[in-house]
Amino acid sequence: MGKDMRACAALLAAVVVLAGCSFGRINSRDFAQPGGALPAGSTVAVLPFENLTNHPNAGQIAADIVSTELYGVEGLRTLEVGRVRSRLSAGKPAADAASAGATASADGQPDAAPLDAQAAGRTLGVDAVLAGSVSEYGYQHGLREEPVVGLNARLVRVSDGAVLWTSSQSEAGRGYFSRDSVNNVAQRVATRMIDSLRPVVAATR
């Protein structure tokens, strides 16, 4: 009897550990244009992400996280995000188009409208732009609250407007007993996204 109870307790403990350490649901889809690699040394700018969620700052947060990950890609020179925003808001055509189509988010704050990626890239003077949207950013309510993040992105070559790479990534928080934050999930989503971009950049010579 005592052995059976100890065995049950050990099994329960193992289940608890596995549940606490397990990852949440992950969806990942990536596509790279054959033969569409960017030359080493190319300059890239991350445009403000279109916010499709109720979180007023999700687009800005996502663009910042993706930009940080992009700095680690060898062979690319990334335009600093503050400079991107200031140039696009300085009365340039791409910024004017965004302002004209801006909508309000749920709390009344202005929400970023999608930019013409090629035109924005010309305004910024870069070789390529990474444009995207945030489809999910917050907590999903059910039997328990779990953080959910969904990002979509595409890399556009400015010279001809060709889409060299696209990615759609989403993840729900992990573990029943170890609480994840939305920002932690967003970081993992952005890391997977940029990891899939690395083969699109030509090797540094």
PDB file of N, CA and C in Angstrom, residues 71-119:
ATOM      1  N   TYR A  71      19.569  42.944 -35.449  1.00  0.00           N
ATOM      2  CA  TYR A  71      20.950  43.387 -35.258  1.00  0.00           C
ATOM      3  C   TYR A  71      21.917  42.200 -35.206  1.00  0.00           C
ATOM      4  N   GLY A  72      21.423  41.038 -34.832  1.00  0.00           N
ATOM      5  CA  GLY A  72      22.283  39.870 -34.714  1.00  0.00           C
ATOM      6  C   GLY A  72      22.481  39.103 -36.010  1.00  0.00           C
ATOM      7  N   VAL A  73      21.881  39.562 -37.110  1.00  0.00           N
ATOM      8  CA  VAL A  73      22.026  38.864 -38.392  1.00  0.00           C
ATOM      9  C   VAL A  73      23.287  39.354 -39.098  1.00  0.00           C
ATOM     10  N   GLU A  74      24.252  38.478 -39.247  1.00  0.00           N
ATOM     11  CA  GLU A  74      25.511  38.845 -39.890  1.00  0.00           C
ATOM     12  C   GLU A  74      25.275  39.174 -41.361  1.00  0.00           C
ATOM     13  N   GLY A  75      25.899  40.248 -41.813  1.00  0.00           N
ATOM     14  CA  GLY A  75      25.777  40.629 -43.218  1.00  0.00           C
ATOM     15  C   GLY A  75      24.748  41.709 -43.472  1.00  0.00           C
ATOM     16  N   LEU A  76      23.990  42.092 -42.441  1.00  0.00           N
ATOM     17  CA  LEU A  76      23.003  43.168 -42.585  1.00  0.00           C
ATOM     18  C   LEU A  76      23.390  44.355 -41.719  1.00  0.00           C
ATOM     19  N   ARG A  77      23.099  45.551 -42.226  1.00  0.00           N
ATOM     20  CA  ARG A  77      23.240  46.773 -41.432  1.00  0.00           C
ATOM     21  C   ARG A  77      21.836  47.313 -41.200  1.00  0.00           C
ATOM     22  N   THR A  78      21.449  47.378 -39.938  1.00  0.00           N
ATOM     23  CA  THR A  78      20.081  47.742 -39.584  1.00  0.00           C
ATOM     24  C   THR A  78      19.988  49.206 -39.191  1.00  0.00           C
ATOM     25  N   LEU A  79      19.046  49.908 -39.807  1.00  0.00           N
ATOM     26  CA  LEU A  79      18.822  51.310 -39.478  1.00  0.00           C
ATOM     27  C   LEU A  79      18.162  51.400 -38.111  1.00  0.00           C
ATOM     28  N   GLU A  80      18.667  52.257 -37.252  1.00  0.00           N
ATOM     29  CA  GLU A  80      18.161  52.386 -35.894  1.00  0.00           C
ATOM     30  C   GLU A  80      16.685  52.783 -35.916  1.00  0.00           C
ATOM     31  N   VAL A  81      15.887  52.137 -35.040  1.00  0.00           N
ATOM     32  CA  VAL A  81      14.436  52.302 -35.098  1.00  0.00           C
ATOM     33  C   VAL A  81      13.992  53.739 -34.848  1.00  0.00           C
ATOM     34  N   GLY A  82      14.697  54.452 -33.971  1.00  0.00           N
ATOM     35  CA  GLY A  82      14.335  55.846 -33.726  1.00  0.00           C
ATOM     36  C   GLY A  82      14.513  56.699 -34.965  1.00  0.00           C
ATOM     37  N   ARG A  83      15.566  56.427 -35.726  1.00  0.00           N
ATOM     38  CA  ARG A  83      15.807  57.176 -36.955  1.00  0.00           C
ATOM     39  C   ARG A  83      14.735  56.860 -37.992  1.00  0.00           C
ATOM     40  N   VAL A  84      14.311  55.594 -38.041  1.00  0.00           N
ATOM     41  CA  VAL A  84      13.242  55.208 -38.970  1.00  0.00           C
ATOM     42  C   VAL A  84      11.980  56.008 -38.674  1.00  0.00           C
ATOM     43  N   ARG A  85      11.601  56.051 -37.400  1.00  0.00           N
ATOM     44  CA  ARG A  85      10.363  56.751 -37.031  1.00  0.00           C
ATOM     45  C   ARG A  85      10.452  58.244 -37.297  1.00  0.00           C
ATOM     46  N   SER A  86      11.598  58.837 -36.982  1.00  0.00           N
ATOM     47  CA  SER A  86      11.721  60.284 -37.169  1.00  0.00           C
ATOM     48  C   SER A  86      11.694  60.647 -38.650  1.00  0.00           C
ATOM     49  N   ARG A  87      12.336  59.836 -39.487  1.00  0.00           N
ATOM     50  CA  ARG A  87      12.332  60.130 -40.926  1.00  0.00           C
ATOM     51  C   ARG A  87      10.944  59.961 -41.527  1.00  0.00           C
ATOM     52  N   LEU A  88      10.231  58.922 -41.087  1.00  0.00           N
ATOM     53  CA  LEU A  88       8.905  58.677 -41.646  1.00  0.00           C
ATOM     54  C   LEU A  88       7.877  59.691 -41.151  1.00  0.00           C
ATOM     55  N   SER A  89       8.148  60.318 -40.018  1.00  0.00           N
ATOM     56  CA  SER A  89       7.199  61.300 -39.478  1.00  0.00           C
ATOM     57  C   SER A  89       7.598  62.736 -39.807  1.00  0.00           C
ATOM     58  N   ALA A  90       8.619  62.890 -40.646  1.00  0.00           N
ATOM     59  CA  ALA A  90       9.122  64.230 -40.948  1.00  0.00           C
ATOM     60  C   ALA A  90       8.476  64.805 -42.211  1.00  0.00           C
ATOM     61  N   GLY A  91       7.263  64.387 -42.485  1.00  0.00           N
ATOM     62  CA  GLY A  91       6.540  64.936 -43.634  1.00  0.00           C
ATOM     63  C   GLY A  91       6.869  64.278 -44.949  1.00  0.00           C
ATOM     64  N   LYS A  92       7.482  63.084 -44.915  1.00  0.00           N
ATOM     65  CA  LYS A  92       7.803  62.368 -46.147  1.00  0.00           C
ATOM     66  C   LYS A  92       6.532  61.763 -46.728  1.00  0.00           C
ATOM     67  N   PRO A  93       6.537  61.437 -48.022  1.00  0.00           N
ATOM     68  CA  PRO A  93       5.330  60.882 -48.656  1.00  0.00           C
ATOM     69  C   PRO A  93       4.821  59.622 -47.981  1.00  0.00           C
ATOM     70  N   ALA A  94       5.731  58.700 -47.588  1.00  0.00           N
ATOM     71  CA  ALA A  94       5.274  57.458 -46.972  1.00  0.00           C
ATOM     72  C   ALA A  94       4.577  57.740 -45.656  1.00  0.00           C
ATOM     73  N   ALA A  95       5.107  58.691 -44.905  1.00  0.00           N
ATOM     74  CA  ALA A  95       4.501  59.034 -43.618  1.00  0.00           C
ATOM     75  C   ALA A  95       3.151  59.704 -43.813  1.00  0.00           C
ATOM     76  N   ASP A  96       3.051  60.581 -44.871  1.00  0.00           N
ATOM     77  CA  ASP A  96       1.787  61.240 -45.146  1.00  0.00           C
ATOM     78  C   ASP A  96       0.706  60.226 -45.473  1.00  0.00           C
ATOM     79  N   ALA A  97       1.096  59.194 -46.255  1.00  0.00           N
ATOM     80  CA  ALA A  97       0.130  58.162 -46.613  1.00  0.00           C
ATOM     81  C   ALA A  97      -0.339  57.414 -45.386  1.00  0.00           C
ATOM     82  N   ALA A  98       0.602  57.163 -44.477  1.00  0.00           N
ATOM     83  CA  ALA A  98       0.231  56.453 -43.246  1.00  0.00           C
ATOM     84  C   ALA A  98      -0.719  57.295 -42.404  1.00  0.00           C
ATOM     85  N   SER A  99      -0.428  58.611 -42.307  1.00  0.00           N
ATOM     86  CA  SER A  99      -1.266  59.487 -41.497  1.00  0.00           C
ATOM     87  C   SER A  99      -2.670  59.592 -42.066  1.00  0.00           C
ATOM     88  N   ALA A 100      -2.755  59.632 -43.384  1.00  0.00           N
ATOM     89  CA  ALA A 100      -4.057  59.771 -44.017  1.00  0.00           C
ATOM     90  C   ALA A 100      -4.934  58.556 -43.760  1.00  0.00           C
ATOM     91  N   GLY A 101      -4.285  57.370 -43.663  1.00  0.00           N
ATOM     92  CA  GLY A 101      -5.078  56.155 -43.476  1.00  0.00           C
ATOM     93  C   GLY A 101      -5.112  55.678 -42.055  1.00  0.00           C
ATOM     94  N   ALA A 102      -4.604  56.475 -41.111  1.00  0.00           N
ATOM     95  CA  ALA A 102      -4.536  56.023 -39.726  1.00  0.00           C
ATOM     96  C   ALA A 102      -5.926  55.848 -39.153  1.00  0.00           C
ATOM     97  N   THR A 103      -6.061  54.827 -38.308  1.00  0.00           N
ATOM     98  CA  THR A 103      -7.320  54.563 -37.639  1.00  0.00           C
ATOM     99  C   THR A 103      -7.088  54.625 -36.144  1.00  0.00           C
ATOM    100  N   ALA A 104      -8.149  54.616 -35.378  1.00  0.00           N
ATOM    101  CA  ALA A 104      -8.015  54.671 -33.924  1.00  0.00           C
ATOM    102  C   ALA A 104      -8.115  53.275 -33.352  1.00  0.00           C
ATOM    103  N   SER A 105      -7.305  53.008 -32.351  1.00  0.00           N
ATOM    104  CA  SER A 105      -7.377  51.729 -31.667  1.00  0.00           C
ATOM    105  C   SER A 105      -8.496  51.763 -30.646  1.00  0.00           C
ATOM    106  N   ALA A 106      -8.658  50.675 -29.912  1.00  0.00           N
ATOM    107  CA  ALA A 106      -9.801  50.542 -29.012  1.00  0.00           C
ATOM    108  C   ALA A 106      -9.823  51.622 -27.937  1.00  0.00           C
ATOM    109  N   ASP A 107      -8.663  52.113 -27.526  1.00  0.00           N
ATOM    110  CA  ASP A 107      -8.652  53.116 -26.456  1.00  0.00           C
ATOM    111  C   ASP A 107      -8.558  54.533 -27.005  1.00  0.00           C
ATOM    112  N   GLY A 108      -8.758  54.692 -28.323  1.00  0.00           N
ATOM    113  CA  GLY A 108      -8.769  56.020 -28.901  1.00  0.00           C
ATOM    114  C   GLY A 108      -7.419  56.514 -29.377  1.00  0.00           C
ATOM    115  N   GLN A 109      -6.352  55.737 -29.164  1.00  0.00           N
ATOM    116  CA  GLN A 109      -5.033  56.150 -29.611  1.00  0.00           C
ATOM    117  C   GLN A 109      -4.882  55.867 -31.105  1.00  0.00           C
ATOM    118  N   PRO A 110      -4.132  56.690 -31.840  1.00  0.00           N
ATOM    119  CA  PRO A 110      -3.942  56.440 -33.265  1.00  0.00           C
ATOM    120  C   PRO A 110      -3.193  55.134 -33.486  1.00  0.00           C
ATOM    121  N   ASP A 111      -3.601  54.411 -34.499  1.00  0.00           N
ATOM    122  CA  ASP A 111      -3.011  53.114 -34.807  1.00  0.00           C
ATOM    123  C   ASP A 111      -2.297  53.218 -36.148  1.00  0.00           C
ATOM    124  N   ALA A 112      -1.135  52.571 -36.266  1.00  0.00           N
ATOM    125  CA  ALA A 112      -0.341  52.666 -37.481  1.00  0.00           C
ATOM    126  C   ALA A 112      -1.053  52.006 -38.653  1.00  0.00           C
ATOM    127  N   ALA A 113      -1.164  52.724 -39.758  1.00  0.00           N
ATOM    128  CA  ALA A 113      -1.708  52.160 -40.974  1.00  0.00           C
ATOM    129  C   ALA A 113      -0.573  51.528 -41.770  1.00  0.00           C
ATOM    130  N   PRO A 114      -0.883  50.550 -42.630  1.00  0.00           N
ATOM    131  CA  PRO A 114       0.178  49.913 -43.403  1.00  0.00           C
ATOM    132  C   PRO A 114       0.852  50.914 -44.341  1.00  0.00           C
ATOM    133  N   LEU A 115       2.177  50.832 -44.416  1.00  0.00           N
ATOM    134  CA  LEU A 115       2.937  51.719 -45.289  1.00  0.00           C
ATOM    135  C   LEU A 115       3.187  51.056 -46.629  1.00  0.00           C
ATOM    136  N   ASP A 116       3.411  51.869 -47.655  1.00  0.00           N
ATOM    137  CA  ASP A 116       3.926  51.368 -48.924  1.00  0.00           C
ATOM    138  C   ASP A 116       5.395  51.055 -48.680  1.00  0.00           C
ATOM    139  N   ALA A 117       5.725  49.774 -48.580  1.00  0.00           N
ATOM    140  CA  ALA A 117       7.062  49.361 -48.147  1.00  0.00           C
ATOM    141  C   ALA A 117       8.153  49.888 -49.077  1.00  0.00           C
ATOM    142  N   GLN A 118       7.946  49.790 -50.384  1.00  0.00           N
ATOM    143  CA  GLN A 118       8.976  50.230 -51.334  1.00  0.00           C
ATOM    144  C   GLN A 118       9.183  51.740 -51.244  1.00  0.00           C
ATOM    145  N   ALA A 119       8.078  52.504 -51.159  1.00  0.00           N
ATOM    146  CA  ALA A 119       8.192  53.960 -51.053  1.00  0.00           C
ATOM    147  C   ALA A 119       8.869  54.359 -49.749  1.00  0.00           C
TER     148      ALA A 119
END
